[in-house]
Amino acid sequence: MSKPFSFLVSACCSQTKARAGVFFTPHGSVETPRFMPVGTLANVKTLTPKQLCETEAQMVLANTYHLHLQPGETIVARAGGLHSFMGWQGPILTDSGGFQVFSLSEIRKITEDGVTFRSPHDGQIINFSPERSIQIQNTLGADVIMAFDECPPYSASREEVEAATSRTYRWLERCIAVHQRTDQALFGIVQGGVHLDLRSTAAQLLAKLELPGYAIGGVSVGEPPELIAKIVQATAPLLPPNKPRYLMGVGTYREMAQAIAAGVDLFDCVIPTRLARHGAALVQGDRWNLKNAQFREDFTPLDRSCPCYTCQNFSRAYLCHLVRAQEILAFTLLSIHNVTELIRFTQRIRAAILSDRFTTEFAHWLTPSLEEDKGR
């Protein structure tokens, strides 16, 4: 009987640590490197599963914390699991809820056992422990589930980060002990803040556990882009080369390209749909505000080279009109394009790695920038 999860590296860049691979799951394979759209509440905002398929998305995310609060994992299970509930038959990854819980800084208490917090929905006191997070994720039924971790903010002291990193490892051991399903891959998360020695120790400890995959967490929580790149470049090569590496919460051109050069395979971020809801389009790494008057009589597509439904059927002028009129269709059409844009970027990088032209074709995005990435 074959293993339900495996990772095959197809090609490696001769000048960087970038690699092109395939991550096999029970609900299909994911070609890496790959951007994964975020579907927090079991939906990628404003998009149907069919529209999502047309963006060439292969794997999507959902969130344990939010689904536990609404509608509850029991209802999802009664619907046949997360895939049936949301009508998406490709691979799904669920976050542990750790980041969301720890962002509730004013209404939660952290102990060795876990986190106690007051529900922002109804004020109910809820306990989230490593065991509870895994039990909820087992019930939801995603292909990849994440270990419950403590995600310290960028402003945390070294002592606080060190304590959180140690606790994250102890919690991971508890997650492993309670994890029940062989058709779900449990990924561990490397924490350590901006301290490279803590990151190194955490990565080496996690690597010894021989998990199906590994994530780098605790970045994009306030650090400047150049510091994120430094953390990833130091951490990713320490993780097992025969397992997928996932950089959590990152989705700009420059950040993804630099992380891929360090050996990262998977990415997620809310950027494409969030920008769409604010009337903005991502076009070849730039962010365009479609409310701007310059688009009112521009009858060309957002990007002539883009194969998405939006670019093939509508003009910048029409999108400008929808955004200015606050029509809901604007959010859908811009989300279709923005999600396609980031997936295509990782697809192009994959093709460049396979032909060993990564550093040549993506040199612009691999160089450090003193300015914040335009796609942010």
mmCIF file of C-alpha atoms in Angstrom:
data_model
loop_
_atom_site.group_PDB
_atom_site.id
_atom_site.type_symbol
_atom_site.label_atom_id
_atom_site.label_comp_id
_atom_site.label_asym_id
_atom_site.label_seq_id
_atom_site.Cartn_x
_atom_site.Cartn_y
_atom_site.Cartn_z
ATOM 1 C CA MET A 1 0.000 0.000 0.000
ATOM 2 C CA SER A 2 1.455 3.355 -1.050
ATOM 3 C CA LYS A 3 1.847 6.212 1.404
ATOM 4 C CA PRO A 4 -0.969 8.819 1.195
ATOM 5 C CA PHE A 5 1.612 11.650 1.157
ATOM 6 C CA SER A 6 4.913 11.988 -0.622
ATOM 7 C CA PHE A 7 7.084 14.697 -2.131
ATOM 8 C CA LEU A 8 9.113 14.330 -5.300
ATOM 9 C CA VAL A 9 11.744 16.870 -6.314
ATOM 10 C CA SER A 10 11.805 17.041 -10.118
ATOM 11 C CA ALA A 11 14.570 19.603 -10.652
ATOM 12 C CA CYS A 12 16.867 21.939 -8.725
ATOM 13 C CA CYS A 13 18.299 25.309 -9.676
ATOM 14 C CA SER A 14 22.045 25.177 -10.304
ATOM 15 C CA GLN A 15 22.679 28.584 -8.696
ATOM 16 C CA THR A 16 20.205 28.706 -5.788
ATOM 17 C CA LYS A 17 18.401 26.265 -3.506
ATOM 18 C CA ALA A 18 15.193 26.560 -5.546
ATOM 19 C CA ARG A 19 13.518 23.315 -6.555
ATOM 20 C CA ALA A 20 10.537 22.216 -8.612
ATOM 21 C CA GLY A 21 8.575 19.321 -7.184
ATOM 22 C CA VAL A 22 5.247 17.573 -6.730
ATOM 23 C CA PHE A 23 3.466 17.088 -3.408
ATOM 24 C CA PHE A 24 1.113 14.101 -3.564
ATOM 25 C CA THR A 25 -1.996 14.043 -1.342
ATOM 26 C CA PRO A 26 -5.151 11.889 -1.171
ATOM 27 C CA HIS A 27 -7.103 14.591 -3.043
ATOM 28 C CA GLY A 28 -4.603 15.226 -5.794
ATOM 29 C CA SER A 29 -1.115 16.515 -6.419
ATOM 30 C CA VAL A 30 0.307 20.008 -6.005
ATOM 31 C CA GLU A 31 3.043 21.192 -8.352
ATOM 32 C CA THR A 32 5.598 23.261 -6.461
ATOM 33 C CA PRO A 33 6.532 25.999 -5.973
ATOM 34 C CA ARG A 34 2.906 27.059 -5.640
ATOM 35 C CA PHE A 35 0.780 29.850 -4.228
ATOM 36 C CA MET A 36 -2.264 28.609 -2.283
ATOM 37 C CA PRO A 37 -5.379 30.837 -2.005
ATOM 38 C CA VAL A 38 -6.800 31.394 1.470
ATOM 39 C CA GLY A 39 -10.361 30.243 2.137
ATOM 40 C CA THR A 40 -10.627 31.032 5.843
ATOM 41 C CA LEU A 41 -14.304 30.131 6.344
ATOM 42 C CA ALA A 42 -14.320 27.279 3.816
ATOM 43 C CA ASN A 43 -14.551 29.685 0.901
ATOM 44 C CA VAL A 44 -12.108 31.837 -1.021
ATOM 45 C CA LYS A 45 -13.942 35.126 -0.711
ATOM 46 C CA THR A 46 -16.305 35.952 -3.620
ATOM 47 C CA LEU A 47 -15.193 32.913 -5.678
ATOM 48 C CA THR A 48 -17.057 29.678 -6.410
ATOM 49 C CA PRO A 49 -15.090 26.413 -6.502
ATOM 50 C CA LYS A 50 -15.488 26.376 -10.298
ATOM 51 C CA GLN A 51 -14.022 29.860 -10.585
ATOM 52 C CA LEU A 52 -11.224 28.808 -8.252
ATOM 53 C CA CYS A 53 -10.434 25.804 -10.454
ATOM 54 C CA GLU A 54 -10.198 28.127 -13.447
ATOM 55 C CA THR A 55 -7.464 30.131 -11.707
ATOM 56 C CA GLU A 56 -5.511 26.829 -11.696
ATOM 57 C CA ALA A 57 -5.469 26.724 -7.915
ATOM 58 C CA GLN A 58 -4.441 23.262 -6.755
ATOM 59 C CA MET A 59 -4.580 23.582 -2.970
ATOM 60 C CA VAL A 60 -6.554 25.958 -0.750
ATOM 61 C CA LEU A 61 -6.555 26.857 2.938
ATOM 62 C CA ALA A 62 -9.221 26.983 5.614
ATOM 63 C CA ASN A 63 -8.936 27.991 9.260
ATOM 64 C CA THR A 64 -9.542 25.848 12.314
ATOM 65 C CA TYR A 65 -10.310 28.718 14.695
ATOM 66 C CA HIS A 66 -12.904 30.358 12.464
ATOM 67 C CA LEU A 67 -14.597 27.100 11.446
ATOM 68 C CA HIS A 68 -14.764 25.978 15.065
ATOM 69 C CA LEU A 69 -16.653 29.171 15.928
ATOM 70 C CA GLN A 70 -18.869 29.026 12.830
ATOM 71 C CA PRO A 71 -20.429 26.630 11.829
ATOM 72 C CA GLY A 72 -18.585 24.182 14.117
ATOM 73 C CA GLU A 73 -16.562 21.120 13.105
ATOM 74 C CA THR A 74 -19.428 18.729 13.931
ATOM 75 C CA ILE A 75 -21.634 20.266 11.246
ATOM 76 C CA VAL A 76 -18.778 20.085 8.731
ATOM 77 C CA ALA A 77 -18.263 16.404 9.567
ATOM 78 C CA ARG A 78 -21.971 15.672 9.139
ATOM 79 C CA ALA A 79 -21.757 17.237 5.692
ATOM 80 C CA GLY A 80 -19.133 14.646 4.765
ATOM 81 C CA GLY A 81 -16.033 16.630 5.720
ATOM 82 C CA LEU A 82 -14.532 19.880 4.539
ATOM 83 C CA HIS A 83 -14.178 18.858 0.888
ATOM 84 C CA SER A 84 -17.866 18.003 0.547
ATOM 85 C CA PHE A 85 -18.999 20.911 2.704
ATOM 86 C CA MET A 86 -17.283 23.571 0.580
ATOM 87 C CA GLY A 87 -17.549 21.781 -2.762
ATOM 88 C CA TRP A 88 -13.778 21.712 -3.347
ATOM 89 C CA GLN A 89 -12.336 18.313 -4.256
ATOM 90 C CA GLY A 90 -8.680 19.300 -4.433
ATOM 91 C CA PRO A 91 -6.212 19.294 -1.539
ATOM 92 C CA ILE A 92 -7.023 21.438 1.506
ATOM 93 C CA LEU A 93 -4.793 22.681 4.313
ATOM 94 C CA THR A 94 -6.154 23.874 7.647
ATOM 95 C CA ASP A 95 -4.216 26.276 9.841
ATOM 96 C CA SER A 96 -4.210 25.315 13.522
ATOM 97 C CA GLY A 97 -5.850 28.527 14.665
ATOM 98 C CA GLY A 98 -2.727 29.489 16.588
ATOM 99 C CA PHE A 99 -2.127 32.784 14.801
ATOM 100 C CA GLN A 100 -5.760 33.859 15.182
ATOM 101 C CA VAL A 101 -5.892 32.915 18.868
ATOM 102 C CA PHE A 102 -2.681 34.747 19.672
ATOM 103 C CA SER A 103 -3.876 37.852 17.827
ATOM 104 C CA LEU A 104 -6.621 38.109 20.460
ATOM 105 C CA SER A 105 -4.089 39.617 22.845
ATOM 106 C CA GLU A 106 -6.604 41.453 25.015
ATOM 107 C CA ILE A 107 -9.012 38.551 25.535
ATOM 108 C CA ARG A 108 -6.797 35.476 25.883
ATOM 109 C CA LYS A 109 -4.509 33.827 28.431
ATOM 110 C CA ILE A 110 -1.598 31.532 27.532
ATOM 111 C CA THR A 111 -0.539 28.660 29.788
ATOM 112 C CA GLU A 112 1.451 25.486 29.193
ATOM 113 C CA ASP A 113 -1.836 23.662 28.695
ATOM 114 C CA GLY A 114 -2.964 25.948 25.863
ATOM 115 C CA VAL A 115 -4.891 29.161 25.367
ATOM 116 C CA THR A 116 -8.101 30.336 26.990
ATOM 117 C CA PHE A 117 -9.959 33.109 25.219
ATOM 118 C CA ARG A 118 -13.333 34.773 25.031
ATOM 119 C CA SER A 119 -15.181 34.189 21.780
ATOM 120 C CA PRO A 120 -15.551 37.443 19.828
ATOM 121 C CA HIS A 121 -18.889 36.048 18.567
ATOM 122 C CA ASP A 122 -20.809 35.480 21.780
ATOM 123 C CA GLY A 123 -18.397 36.026 24.665
ATOM 124 C CA GLN A 124 -18.203 32.325 25.521
ATOM 125 C CA ILE A 125 -14.980 31.138 27.193
ATOM 126 C CA ILE A 126 -13.141 28.713 24.879
ATOM 127 C CA ASN A 127 -10.077 26.583 25.603
ATOM 128 C CA PHE A 128 -7.711 25.807 22.731
ATOM 129 C CA SER A 129 -5.000 23.273 23.496
ATOM 130 C CA PRO A 130 -2.729 21.370 21.094
ATOM 131 C CA GLU A 131 -4.970 18.333 21.568
ATOM 132 C CA ARG A 132 -8.154 20.320 20.909
ATOM 133 C CA SER A 133 -6.743 21.929 17.765
ATOM 134 C CA ILE A 134 -5.776 18.548 16.324
ATOM 135 C CA GLN A 135 -9.103 16.974 17.278
ATOM 136 C CA ILE A 136 -10.953 19.780 15.481
ATOM 137 C CA GLN A 137 -8.732 19.415 12.416
ATOM 138 C CA ASN A 138 -9.170 15.627 12.421
ATOM 139 C CA THR A 139 -12.919 16.217 12.410
ATOM 140 C CA LEU A 140 -12.790 18.841 9.632
ATOM 141 C CA GLY A 141 -10.869 16.390 7.416
ATOM 142 C CA ALA A 142 -8.372 18.533 5.497
ATOM 143 C CA ASP A 143 -5.455 16.818 3.757
ATOM 144 C CA VAL A 144 -2.782 18.832 5.587
ATOM 145 C CA ILE A 145 -3.209 19.995 9.176
ATOM 146 C CA MET A 146 -0.942 22.300 11.131
ATOM 147 C CA ALA A 147 0.481 21.853 14.612
ATOM 148 C CA PHE A 148 -0.763 24.266 17.270
ATOM 149 C CA ASP A 149 1.989 26.812 17.853
ATOM 150 C CA GLU A 150 2.637 30.031 19.736
ATOM 151 C CA CYS A 151 3.238 32.911 17.347
ATOM 152 C CA PRO A 152 4.959 35.806 19.161
ATOM 153 C CA PRO A 153 4.644 39.311 17.672
ATOM 154 C CA TYR A 154 7.572 41.168 16.103
ATOM 155 C CA SER A 155 7.698 43.396 19.193
ATOM 156 C CA ALA A 156 8.289 40.459 21.585
ATOM 157 C CA SER A 157 11.520 40.344 23.593
ATOM 158 C CA ARG A 158 14.081 37.619 23.046
ATOM 159 C CA GLU A 159 13.033 35.993 26.317
ATOM 160 C CA GLU A 160 9.411 35.928 25.216
ATOM 161 C CA VAL A 161 10.317 34.512 21.806
ATOM 162 C CA GLU A 162 12.564 31.867 23.354
ATOM 163 C CA ALA A 163 9.771 30.770 25.698
ATOM 164 C CA ALA A 164 7.252 30.658 22.832
ATOM 165 C CA THR A 165 9.628 28.658 20.625
ATOM 166 C CA SER A 166 10.238 26.067 23.340
ATOM 167 C CA ARG A 167 6.530 25.819 24.076
ATOM 168 C CA THR A 168 5.774 25.393 20.378
ATOM 169 C CA TYR A 169 8.019 22.305 20.305
ATOM 170 C CA ARG A 170 6.406 20.816 23.395
ATOM 171 C CA TRP A 171 2.988 21.473 21.910
ATOM 172 C CA LEU A 172 4.087 19.800 18.669
ATOM 173 C CA GLU A 173 4.943 16.627 20.596
ATOM 174 C CA ARG A 174 1.447 16.689 22.060
ATOM 175 C CA CYS A 175 -0.070 17.256 18.607
ATOM 176 C CA ILE A 176 1.783 14.214 17.275
ATOM 177 C CA ALA A 177 0.605 12.086 20.199
ATOM 178 C CA VAL A 178 -3.085 12.870 19.663
ATOM 179 C CA HIS A 179 -3.163 12.921 15.830
ATOM 180 C CA GLN A 180 -5.353 10.010 14.688
ATOM 181 C CA ARG A 181 -5.824 10.048 10.918
ATOM 182 C CA THR A 182 -3.334 8.531 8.485
ATOM 183 C CA ASP A 183 -5.037 10.329 5.584
ATOM 184 C CA GLN A 184 -3.984 13.704 7.037
ATOM 185 C CA ALA A 185 -0.424 15.033 7.020
ATOM 186 C CA LEU A 186 0.594 16.902 10.172
ATOM 187 C CA PHE A 187 3.091 19.713 9.491
ATOM 188 C CA GLY A 188 5.297 21.152 12.226
ATOM 189 C CA ILE A 189 6.001 24.893 12.412
ATOM 190 C CA VAL A 190 9.380 26.540 12.980
ATOM 191 C CA GLN A 191 9.166 29.566 15.260
ATOM 192 C CA GLY A 192 11.983 31.702 16.655
ATOM 193 C CA GLY A 193 11.089 35.261 15.740
ATOM 194 C CA VAL A 194 13.948 37.290 14.281
ATOM 195 C CA HIS A 195 16.580 35.321 16.228
ATOM 196 C CA LEU A 196 18.435 33.093 13.792
ATOM 197 C CA ASP A 197 19.963 30.920 16.501
ATOM 198 C CA LEU A 198 16.484 30.125 17.865
ATOM 199 C CA ARG A 199 15.259 29.414 14.341
ATOM 200 C CA SER A 200 18.212 27.097 13.716
ATOM 201 C CA THR A 201 17.663 25.120 16.906
ATOM 202 C CA ALA A 202 13.911 24.851 16.275
ATOM 203 C CA ALA A 203 14.408 23.707 12.657
ATOM 204 C CA GLN A 204 16.914 21.044 13.615
ATOM 205 C CA LEU A 205 14.687 19.696 16.394
ATOM 206 C CA LEU A 206 11.669 19.526 14.081
ATOM 207 C CA ALA A 207 13.665 17.848 11.318
ATOM 208 C CA LYS A 208 14.441 14.922 13.644
ATOM 209 C CA LEU A 209 10.724 14.164 14.002
ATOM 210 C CA GLU A 210 10.408 13.080 10.338
ATOM 211 C CA LEU A 211 7.063 14.786 9.740
ATOM 212 C CA PRO A 212 5.334 14.779 6.306
ATOM 213 C CA GLY A 213 6.106 18.481 5.885
ATOM 214 C CA TYR A 214 7.400 21.613 7.601
ATOM 215 C CA ALA A 215 6.344 25.250 7.817
ATOM 216 C CA ILE A 216 8.151 28.463 8.662
ATOM 217 C CA GLY A 217 5.819 30.526 10.828
ATOM 218 C CA GLY A 218 6.009 33.765 12.753
ATOM 219 C CA VAL A 219 7.052 35.902 9.785
ATOM 220 C CA SER A 220 5.069 38.682 8.124
ATOM 221 C CA VAL A 221 3.928 39.799 11.595
ATOM 222 C CA GLY A 222 5.444 43.260 11.376
ATOM 223 C CA GLU A 223 9.006 42.671 10.211
ATOM 224 C CA PRO A 224 10.422 44.581 7.226
ATOM 225 C CA PRO A 225 10.657 42.479 4.021
ATOM 226 C CA GLU A 226 14.458 42.303 4.130
ATOM 227 C CA LEU A 227 14.325 40.747 7.598
ATOM 228 C CA ILE A 228 11.755 38.183 6.454
ATOM 229 C CA ALA A 229 14.114 37.225 3.621
ATOM 230 C CA LYS A 230 17.016 36.853 6.064
ATOM 231 C CA ILE A 231 14.987 34.574 8.352
ATOM 232 C CA VAL A 232 13.783 32.386 5.488
ATOM 233 C CA GLN A 233 17.207 32.125 3.851
ATOM 234 C CA ALA A 234 18.700 30.935 7.138
ATOM 235 C CA THR A 235 15.875 28.561 8.075
ATOM 236 C CA ALA A 236 14.605 26.819 4.930
ATOM 237 C CA PRO A 237 17.857 24.956 4.083
ATOM 238 C CA LEU A 238 17.836 23.392 7.572
ATOM 239 C CA LEU A 239 14.566 21.559 6.891
ATOM 240 C CA PRO A 240 14.555 18.064 5.345
ATOM 241 C CA PRO A 241 15.152 18.265 1.573
ATOM 242 C CA ASN A 242 12.742 15.396 0.835
ATOM 243 C CA LYS A 243 9.707 17.091 2.441
ATOM 244 C CA PRO A 244 7.636 20.109 1.353
ATOM 245 C CA ARG A 245 8.486 23.448 2.952
ATOM 246 C CA TYR A 246 5.707 25.947 3.525
ATOM 247 C CA LEU A 247 6.181 29.664 4.258
ATOM 248 C CA MET A 248 3.092 30.861 6.089
ATOM 249 C CA GLY A 249 1.363 34.168 5.336
ATOM 250 C CA VAL A 250 3.626 35.406 2.526
ATOM 251 C CA GLY A 251 2.419 36.264 -0.964
ATOM 252 C CA THR A 252 4.237 39.131 -2.682
ATOM 253 C CA TYR A 253 6.354 38.637 -5.788
ATOM 254 C CA ARG A 254 9.660 39.541 -4.163
ATOM 255 C CA GLU A 255 9.086 37.639 -0.933
ATOM 256 C CA MET A 256 8.016 34.485 -2.786
ATOM 257 C CA ALA A 257 10.871 34.633 -5.311
ATOM 258 C CA GLN A 258 13.482 35.087 -2.582
ATOM 259 C CA ALA A 259 11.936 32.319 -0.468
ATOM 260 C CA ILE A 260 11.851 29.961 -3.459
ATOM 261 C CA ALA A 261 15.553 30.687 -3.986
ATOM 262 C CA ALA A 262 16.058 29.533 -0.373
ATOM 263 C CA GLY A 263 14.204 26.268 -1.024
ATOM 264 C CA VAL A 264 10.582 27.034 -0.049
ATOM 265 C CA ASP A 265 7.796 25.226 -1.924
ATOM 266 C CA LEU A 266 4.392 26.485 -0.738
ATOM 267 C CA PHE A 267 2.909 29.890 0.089
ATOM 268 C CA ASP A 268 -0.379 31.394 1.216
ATOM 269 C CA CYS A 269 -1.635 34.917 1.756
ATOM 270 C CA VAL A 270 -4.911 36.864 1.845
ATOM 271 C CA ILE A 271 -3.439 39.589 -0.387
ATOM 272 C CA PRO A 272 -5.194 38.751 -3.699
ATOM 273 C CA THR A 273 -8.771 38.698 -2.396
ATOM 274 C CA ARG A 274 -8.239 41.447 0.185
ATOM 275 C CA LEU A 275 -6.904 43.809 -2.477
ATOM 276 C CA ALA A 276 -9.820 42.878 -4.735
ATOM 277 C CA ARG A 277 -12.292 43.920 -2.038
ATOM 278 C CA HIS A 278 -10.529 47.284 -1.931
ATOM 279 C CA GLY A 279 -10.784 47.744 -5.695
ATOM 280 C CA ALA A 280 -7.149 46.916 -6.457
ATOM 281 C CA ALA A 281 -5.605 44.648 -9.085
ATOM 282 C CA LEU A 282 -2.216 42.940 -9.108
ATOM 283 C CA VAL A 283 -0.573 43.320 -12.505
ATOM 284 C CA GLN A 284 2.900 41.843 -12.964
ATOM 285 C CA GLY A 285 3.834 42.668 -9.395
ATOM 286 C CA ASP A 286 2.369 46.162 -9.314
ATOM 287 C CA ARG A 287 -0.772 47.162 -7.456
ATOM 288 C CA TRP A 288 -3.312 49.213 -9.411
ATOM 289 C CA ASN A 289 -6.146 51.161 -7.800
ATOM 290 C CA LEU A 290 -9.028 50.723 -10.240
ATOM 291 C CA LYS A 291 -10.820 53.741 -8.769
ATOM 292 C CA ASN A 292 -8.262 56.012 -10.418
ATOM 293 C CA ALA A 293 -9.548 58.250 -13.194
ATOM 294 C CA GLN A 294 -6.839 57.056 -15.601
ATOM 295 C CA PHE A 295 -8.823 53.818 -16.087
ATOM 296 C CA ARG A 296 -12.242 55.356 -16.827
ATOM 297 C CA GLU A 297 -11.763 55.261 -20.611
ATOM 298 C CA ASP A 298 -9.123 52.549 -20.849
ATOM 299 C CA PHE A 299 -10.750 49.774 -22.856
ATOM 300 C CA THR A 300 -7.833 47.350 -22.733
ATOM 301 C CA PRO A 301 -7.710 44.322 -20.411
ATOM 302 C CA LEU A 302 -5.822 44.452 -17.126
ATOM 303 C CA ASP A 303 -3.077 42.274 -18.620
ATOM 304 C CA ARG A 304 -3.118 41.141 -22.269
ATOM 305 C CA SER A 305 -0.940 38.144 -21.367
ATOM 306 C CA CYS A 306 -3.249 36.903 -18.606
ATOM 307 C CA PRO A 307 -5.560 33.984 -19.496
ATOM 308 C CA CYS A 308 -8.027 34.598 -16.643
ATOM 309 C CA TYR A 309 -11.758 35.087 -17.247
ATOM 310 C CA THR A 310 -11.540 38.743 -16.217
ATOM 311 C CA CYS A 311 -8.756 39.681 -18.608
ATOM 312 C CA GLN A 312 -10.295 37.707 -21.455
ATOM 313 C CA ASN A 313 -13.710 39.368 -21.191
ATOM 314 C CA PHE A 314 -13.572 42.778 -19.527
ATOM 315 C CA SER A 315 -11.750 46.081 -19.821
ATOM 316 C CA ARG A 316 -10.057 48.281 -17.276
ATOM 317 C CA ALA A 317 -12.800 50.832 -17.903
ATOM 318 C CA TYR A 318 -15.526 48.339 -16.985
ATOM 319 C CA LEU A 319 -13.687 47.281 -13.829
ATOM 320 C CA CYS A 320 -13.185 50.947 -12.923
ATOM 321 C CA HIS A 321 -16.933 51.489 -13.375
ATOM 322 C CA LEU A 322 -17.813 48.515 -11.156
ATOM 323 C CA VAL A 323 -15.404 49.593 -8.417
ATOM 324 C CA ARG A 324 -16.647 53.186 -8.447
ATOM 325 C CA ALA A 325 -20.252 51.975 -8.407
ATOM 326 C CA GLN A 326 -19.414 49.604 -5.530
ATOM 327 C CA GLU A 327 -20.838 46.662 -7.452
ATOM 328 C CA ILE A 328 -20.160 43.253 -5.875
ATOM 329 C CA LEU A 329 -19.155 41.852 -9.287
ATOM 330 C CA ALA A 330 -16.014 43.986 -9.060
ATOM 331 C CA PHE A 331 -14.805 41.936 -6.095
ATOM 332 C CA THR A 332 -15.337 38.663 -7.947
ATOM 333 C CA LEU A 333 -13.675 39.753 -11.188
ATOM 334 C CA LEU A 334 -10.683 41.286 -9.399
ATOM 335 C CA SER A 335 -10.342 38.233 -7.132
ATOM 336 C CA ILE A 336 -10.311 35.940 -10.178
ATOM 337 C CA HIS A 337 -7.514 37.978 -11.709
ATOM 338 C CA ASN A 338 -5.470 38.510 -8.535
ATOM 339 C CA VAL A 339 -5.523 34.847 -7.516
ATOM 340 C CA THR A 340 -4.615 33.839 -11.074
ATOM 341 C CA GLU A 341 -1.809 36.401 -11.044
ATOM 342 C CA LEU A 342 -0.032 34.950 -8.011
ATOM 343 C CA ILE A 343 -0.544 31.350 -9.091
ATOM 344 C CA ARG A 344 0.841 32.164 -12.556
ATOM 345 C CA PHE A 345 3.871 33.810 -10.964
ATOM 346 C CA THR A 346 4.750 30.612 -9.100
ATOM 347 C CA GLN A 347 3.967 28.554 -12.209
ATOM 348 C CA ARG A 348 6.404 30.649 -14.255
ATOM 349 C CA ILE A 349 9.065 30.223 -11.602
ATOM 350 C CA ARG A 350 8.504 26.464 -11.650
ATOM 351 C CA ALA A 351 8.967 26.373 -15.420
ATOM 352 C CA ALA A 352 12.141 28.471 -15.097
ATOM 353 C CA ILE A 353 13.559 26.080 -12.485
ATOM 354 C CA LEU A 354 12.826 23.109 -14.727
ATOM 355 C CA SER A 355 14.772 24.784 -17.542
ATOM 356 C CA ASP A 356 17.447 26.093 -15.127
ATOM 357 C CA ARG A 357 16.713 29.725 -16.008
ATOM 358 C CA PHE A 358 15.373 30.835 -12.631
ATOM 359 C CA THR A 359 18.097 33.337 -11.763
ATOM 360 C CA THR A 360 18.098 34.732 -15.300
ATOM 361 C CA GLU A 361 14.356 35.196 -15.768
ATOM 362 C CA PHE A 362 13.588 36.349 -12.204
ATOM 363 C CA ALA A 363 16.706 38.362 -11.391
ATOM 364 C CA HIS A 364 14.638 41.509 -10.746
ATOM 365 C CA TRP A 365 12.637 39.841 -7.988
ATOM 366 C CA LEU A 366 15.631 38.099 -6.433
ATOM 367 C CA THR A 367 17.541 41.302 -5.718
ATOM 368 C CA PRO A 368 17.018 43.113 -2.409
ATOM 369 C CA SER A 369 14.799 46.161 -2.537
ATOM 370 C CA LEU A 370 14.957 49.173 -0.248
ATOM 371 C CA GLU A 371 11.294 49.864 -0.988
ATOM 372 C CA GLU A 372 8.396 47.780 0.182
ATOM 373 C CA ASP A 373 7.373 45.298 -2.503
ATOM 374 C CA LYS A 374 4.877 46.959 -4.836
ATOM 375 C CA GLY A 375 2.630 43.924 -4.617
ATOM 376 C CA ARG A 376 2.185 44.313 -0.841
#
